[in-house]
C-alpha atoms as a PDB file:
ATOM      1  CA  MET A   1     -13.892 -81.051-199.054  1.00  0.00           C
ATOM      2  CA  TYR A   2     -15.966 -83.514-197.781  1.00  0.00           C
ATOM      3  CA  ARG A   3     -15.237 -85.361-194.546  1.00  0.00           C
ATOM      4  CA  LYS A   4     -18.214 -87.592-193.834  1.00  0.00           C
ATOM      5  CA  VAL A   5     -20.457 -88.946-196.717  1.00  0.00           C
ATOM      6  CA  ILE A   6     -23.901 -90.617-195.134  1.00  0.00           C
ATOM      7  CA  PHE A   7     -25.295 -93.165-197.627  1.00  0.00           C
ATOM      8  CA  PRO A   8     -29.030 -93.837-196.430  1.00  0.00           C
ATOM      9  CA  VAL A   9     -29.363 -97.709-196.587  1.00  0.00           C
ATOM     10  CA  ASP A  10     -32.608 -99.737-196.730  1.00  0.00           C
ATOM     11  CA  LEU A  11     -31.753-103.445-196.271  1.00  0.00           C
ATOM     12  CA  THR A  12     -34.719-104.839-198.018  1.00  0.00           C
ATOM     13  CA  HIS A  13     -33.454-103.027-201.397  1.00  0.00           C
ATOM     14  CA  VAL A  14     -29.785-103.461-200.915  1.00  0.00           C
ATOM     15  CA  ASP A  15     -29.684-104.604-204.450  1.00  0.00           C
ATOM     16  CA  ASP A  16     -30.986-101.701-205.846  1.00  0.00           C
ATOM     17  CA  LEU A  17     -28.616 -99.490-204.612  1.00  0.00           C
ATOM     18  CA  SER A  18     -25.666-100.392-206.684  1.00  0.00           C
ATOM     19  CA  LYS A  19     -25.365 -97.080-208.724  1.00  0.00           C
ATOM     20  CA  ALA A  20     -25.539 -94.888-205.908  1.00  0.00           C
ATOM     21  CA  LEU A  21     -23.223 -97.014-203.579  1.00  0.00           C
ATOM     22  CA  GLN A  22     -20.381 -97.033-206.350  1.00  0.00           C
ATOM     23  CA  THR A  23     -20.966 -93.000-206.584  1.00  0.00           C
ATOM     24  CA  THR A  24     -20.604 -92.959-202.758  1.00  0.00           C
ATOM     25  CA  LEU A  25     -17.228 -94.941-202.684  1.00  0.00           C
ATOM     26  CA  ASP A  26     -15.897 -93.154-205.840  1.00  0.00           C
ATOM     27  CA  LEU A  27     -16.422 -89.797-204.085  1.00  0.00           C
ATOM     28  CA  ALA A  28     -15.355 -91.273-200.673  1.00  0.00           C
ATOM     29  CA  ASN A  29     -12.256 -92.174-202.075  1.00  0.00           C
ATOM     30  CA  HIS A  30     -11.671 -89.252-204.115  1.00  0.00           C
ATOM     31  CA  TYR A  31     -12.102 -87.077-201.132  1.00  0.00           C
ATOM     32  CA  LYS A  32     -10.665 -89.411-198.387  1.00  0.00           C
ATOM     33  CA  ALA A  33     -14.101 -89.091-196.651  1.00  0.00           C
ATOM     34  CA  GLU A  34     -15.367 -91.612-194.272  1.00  0.00           C
ATOM     35  CA  ILE A  35     -18.642 -93.149-195.316  1.00  0.00           C
ATOM     36  CA  CYS A  36     -21.452 -93.562-192.726  1.00  0.00           C
ATOM     37  CA  PHE A  37     -24.177 -96.083-193.721  1.00  0.00           C
ATOM     38  CA  VAL A  38     -27.566 -95.049-192.008  1.00  0.00           C
ATOM     39  CA  GLY A  39     -30.722 -97.054-191.817  1.00  0.00           C
ATOM     40  CA  VAL A  40     -33.749 -96.751-190.217  1.00  0.00           C
ATOM     41  CA  THR A  41     -36.057 -99.318-189.129  1.00  0.00           C
ATOM     42  CA  GLY A  42     -38.856-100.087-186.783  1.00  0.00           C
ATOM     43  CA  THR A  43     -39.148-102.469-183.783  1.00  0.00           C
ATOM     44  CA  ALA A  44     -41.508-104.822-185.693  1.00  0.00           C
ATOM     45  CA  PRO A  45     -40.028-107.657-187.480  1.00  0.00           C
ATOM     46  CA  ASN A  46     -39.523-106.823-191.298  1.00  0.00           C
ATOM     47  CA  ALA A  47     -38.562-109.181-194.287  1.00  0.00           C
ATOM     48  CA  VAL A  48     -34.972-108.820-193.417  1.00  0.00           C
ATOM     49  CA  THR A  49     -34.495-108.669-189.663  1.00  0.00           C
ATOM     50  CA  HIS A  50     -36.686-109.587-186.418  1.00  0.00           C
ATOM     51  CA  THR A  51     -35.104-107.121-184.141  1.00  0.00           C
ATOM     52  CA  PRO A  52     -33.531-103.781-184.008  1.00  0.00           C
ATOM     53  CA  GLN A  53     -30.420-105.342-182.390  1.00  0.00           C
ATOM     54  CA  GLU A  54     -30.360-107.816-185.736  1.00  0.00           C
ATOM     55  CA  TYR A  55     -30.908-104.900-188.043  1.00  0.00           C
ATOM     56  CA  GLU A  56     -28.164-103.248-186.444  1.00  0.00           C
ATOM     57  CA  ARG A  57     -25.893-105.889-186.816  1.00  0.00           C
ATOM     58  CA  LYS A  58     -26.618-106.565-190.188  1.00  0.00           C
ATOM     59  CA  LEU A  59     -26.056-102.723-191.325  1.00  0.00           C
ATOM     60  CA  ARG A  60     -22.727-102.827-189.459  1.00  0.00           C
ATOM     61  CA  ALA A  61     -21.924-106.245-191.428  1.00  0.00           C
ATOM     62  CA  PHE A  62     -22.784-104.464-194.377  1.00  0.00           C
ATOM     63  CA  ALA A  63     -20.644-101.331-193.585  1.00  0.00           C
ATOM     64  CA  ASP A  64     -17.630-103.643-192.770  1.00  0.00           C
ATOM     65  CA  GLU A  65     -17.821-105.565-195.815  1.00  0.00           C
ATOM     66  CA  GLN A  66     -17.906-102.148-198.009  1.00  0.00           C
ATOM     67  CA  GLY A  67     -14.872-100.950-196.009  1.00  0.00           C
ATOM     68  CA  LYS A  68     -12.830-103.938-196.424  1.00  0.00           C
ATOM     69  CA  ALA A  69     -13.491-104.320-200.095  1.00  0.00           C
ATOM     70  CA  HIS A  70     -12.770-100.757-201.105  1.00  0.00           C
ATOM     71  CA  GLY A  71     -10.176 -99.540-198.313  1.00  0.00           C
ATOM     72  CA  LEU A  72     -12.198 -97.210-197.054  1.00  0.00           C
ATOM     73  CA  LYS A  73     -13.214 -95.913-193.049  1.00  0.00           C
ATOM     74  CA  CYS A  74     -16.735 -96.980-193.155  1.00  0.00           C
ATOM     75  CA  SER A  75     -19.225 -96.888-190.031  1.00  0.00           C
ATOM     76  CA  ALA A  76     -22.864 -97.833-189.825  1.00  0.00           C
ATOM     77  CA  THR A  77     -25.870 -96.362-187.766  1.00  0.00           C
ATOM     78  CA  ALA A  78     -29.159 -97.792-187.277  1.00  0.00           C
ATOM     79  CA  CYS A  79     -31.797 -95.473-186.272  1.00  0.00           C
ATOM     80  CA  ILE A  80     -34.863 -97.127-184.600  1.00  0.00           C
ATOM     81  CA  SER A  81     -38.341 -95.489-185.229  1.00  0.00           C
ATOM     82  CA  PRO A  82     -41.664 -96.393-184.267  1.00  0.00           C
ATOM     83  CA  ASP A  83     -43.242 -96.062-187.521  1.00  0.00           C
ATOM     84  CA  PRO A  84     -40.466 -95.784-190.061  1.00  0.00           C
ATOM     85  CA  SER A  85     -43.297 -95.314-193.136  1.00  0.00           C
ATOM     86  CA  ILE A  86     -43.804 -91.800-191.871  1.00  0.00           C
ATOM     87  CA  ASP A  87     -40.907 -90.990-189.648  1.00  0.00           C
ATOM     88  CA  THR A  88     -37.914 -92.224-192.114  1.00  0.00           C
ATOM     89  CA  ASP A  89     -37.183 -88.487-193.603  1.00  0.00           C
ATOM     90  CA  LYS A  90     -37.252 -86.784-190.020  1.00  0.00           C
ATOM     91  CA  THR A  91     -35.211 -89.650-188.698  1.00  0.00           C
ATOM     92  CA  LEU A  92     -32.526 -89.232-191.491  1.00  0.00           C
ATOM     93  CA  LEU A  93     -32.325 -85.499-191.185  1.00  0.00           C
ATOM     94  CA  ALA A  94     -31.518 -85.961-187.423  1.00  0.00           C
ATOM     95  CA  ALA A  95     -28.794 -88.397-188.098  1.00  0.00           C
ATOM     96  CA  ILE A  96     -27.500 -86.469-190.676  1.00  0.00           C
ATOM     97  CA  ASP A  97     -27.145 -83.859-188.402  1.00  0.00           C
ATOM     98  CA  ASP A  98     -25.918 -85.926-185.259  1.00  0.00           C
ATOM     99  CA  LEU A  99     -23.217 -87.568-187.438  1.00  0.00           C
ATOM    100  CA  GLY A 100     -21.729 -84.339-188.952  1.00  0.00           C
ATOM    101  CA  GLY A 101     -22.610 -85.520-192.396  1.00  0.00           C
ATOM    102  CA  ASP A 102     -21.643 -83.066-195.065  1.00  0.00           C
ATOM    103  CA  LEU A 103     -22.710 -84.941-197.897  1.00  0.00           C
ATOM    104  CA  VAL A 104     -25.749 -87.119-198.227  1.00  0.00           C
ATOM    105  CA  VAL A 105     -25.759 -89.955-201.468  1.00  0.00           C
ATOM    106  CA  MET A 106     -29.054 -91.394-201.881  1.00  0.00           C
ATOM    107  CA  GLN A 107     -30.731 -93.388-204.758  1.00  0.00           C
ATOM    108  CA  THR A 108     -33.541 -92.179-205.980  1.00  0.00           C
ATOM    109  CA  HIS A 109     -36.284 -92.878-208.612  1.00  0.00           C
ATOM    110  CA  ALA A 110     -37.540 -91.262-211.682  1.00  0.00           C
ATOM    111  CA  PRO A 111     -39.955 -88.749-211.173  1.00  0.00           C
ATOM    112  CA  ASN A 112     -43.867 -89.761-211.583  1.00  0.00           C
ATOM    113  CA  ALA A 113     -47.091 -88.049-210.726  1.00  0.00           C
ATOM    114  CA  LEU A 114     -47.395 -89.286-207.122  1.00  0.00           C
ATOM    115  CA  ASP A 115     -44.254 -87.049-206.635  1.00  0.00           C
ATOM    116  CA  TYR A 116     -46.494 -84.106-206.784  1.00  0.00           C
ATOM    117  CA  ILE A 117     -48.581 -85.396-203.792  1.00  0.00           C
ATOM    118  CA  TRP A 118     -45.879 -87.259-201.938  1.00  0.00           C
ATOM    119  CA  ALA A 119     -42.312 -86.174-201.851  1.00  0.00           C
ATOM    120  CA  GLY A 120     -39.748 -88.882-202.163  1.00  0.00           C
ATOM    121  CA  HIS A 121     -37.163 -89.248-199.392  1.00  0.00           C
ATOM    122  CA  GLY A 122     -34.522 -87.624-201.854  1.00  0.00           C
ATOM    123  CA  ASP A 123     -36.368 -84.822-202.097  1.00  0.00           C
ATOM    124  CA  THR A 124     -37.142 -83.717-198.606  1.00  0.00           C
ATOM    125  CA  ILE A 125     -33.653 -84.565-197.609  1.00  0.00           C
ATOM    126  CA  ALA A 126     -32.245 -82.171-200.376  1.00  0.00           C
ATOM    127  CA  ALA A 127     -34.789 -79.714-199.255  1.00  0.00           C
ATOM    128  CA  HIS A 128     -34.333 -79.633-195.403  1.00  0.00           C
ATOM    129  CA  SER A 129     -30.599 -80.790-195.077  1.00  0.00           C
ATOM    130  CA  GLY A 130     -27.707 -78.555-194.327  1.00  0.00           C
ATOM    131  CA  ALA A 131     -25.455 -81.209-196.337  1.00  0.00           C
ATOM    132  CA  SER A 132     -25.069 -81.232-199.952  1.00  0.00           C
ATOM    133  CA  VAL A 133     -27.318 -84.212-201.431  1.00  0.00           C
ATOM    134  CA  PHE A 134     -26.367 -86.073-204.468  1.00  0.00           C
ATOM    135  CA  LEU A 135     -29.318 -87.861-205.529  1.00  0.00           C
ATOM    136  CA  VAL A 136     -28.661 -90.881-208.128  1.00  0.00           C
ATOM    137  CA  ARG A 137     -31.180 -92.364-210.322  1.00  0.00           C
END
């Protein structure tokens, strides 16, 4: 049913993704699907990496670690954005299409009042992607 699962990763919050990551691993295992870990980063240094190339290496290492630990085919795609604070949704939507993802699994937060003003990334991806989207709280 699903061939490629896209899992957006924010390497600064990877410890907070355990529930969504486990869901992704379970679904990929069940459907014998590839997982593509997608991360969006800027060109400026951040808390995790100093360069986009270092970010890409860390994202690939994360994907390799998950693949080996769980016996799944995993890949990584780092997307470089001039301003991730405003481009993340657009960049993720383009990556999902470019990579041929047919399922996106994302960690999300519990709804709050600000969601009426600014939609979360998961809301936007679910509303605008042609892929199925599974949001995990």
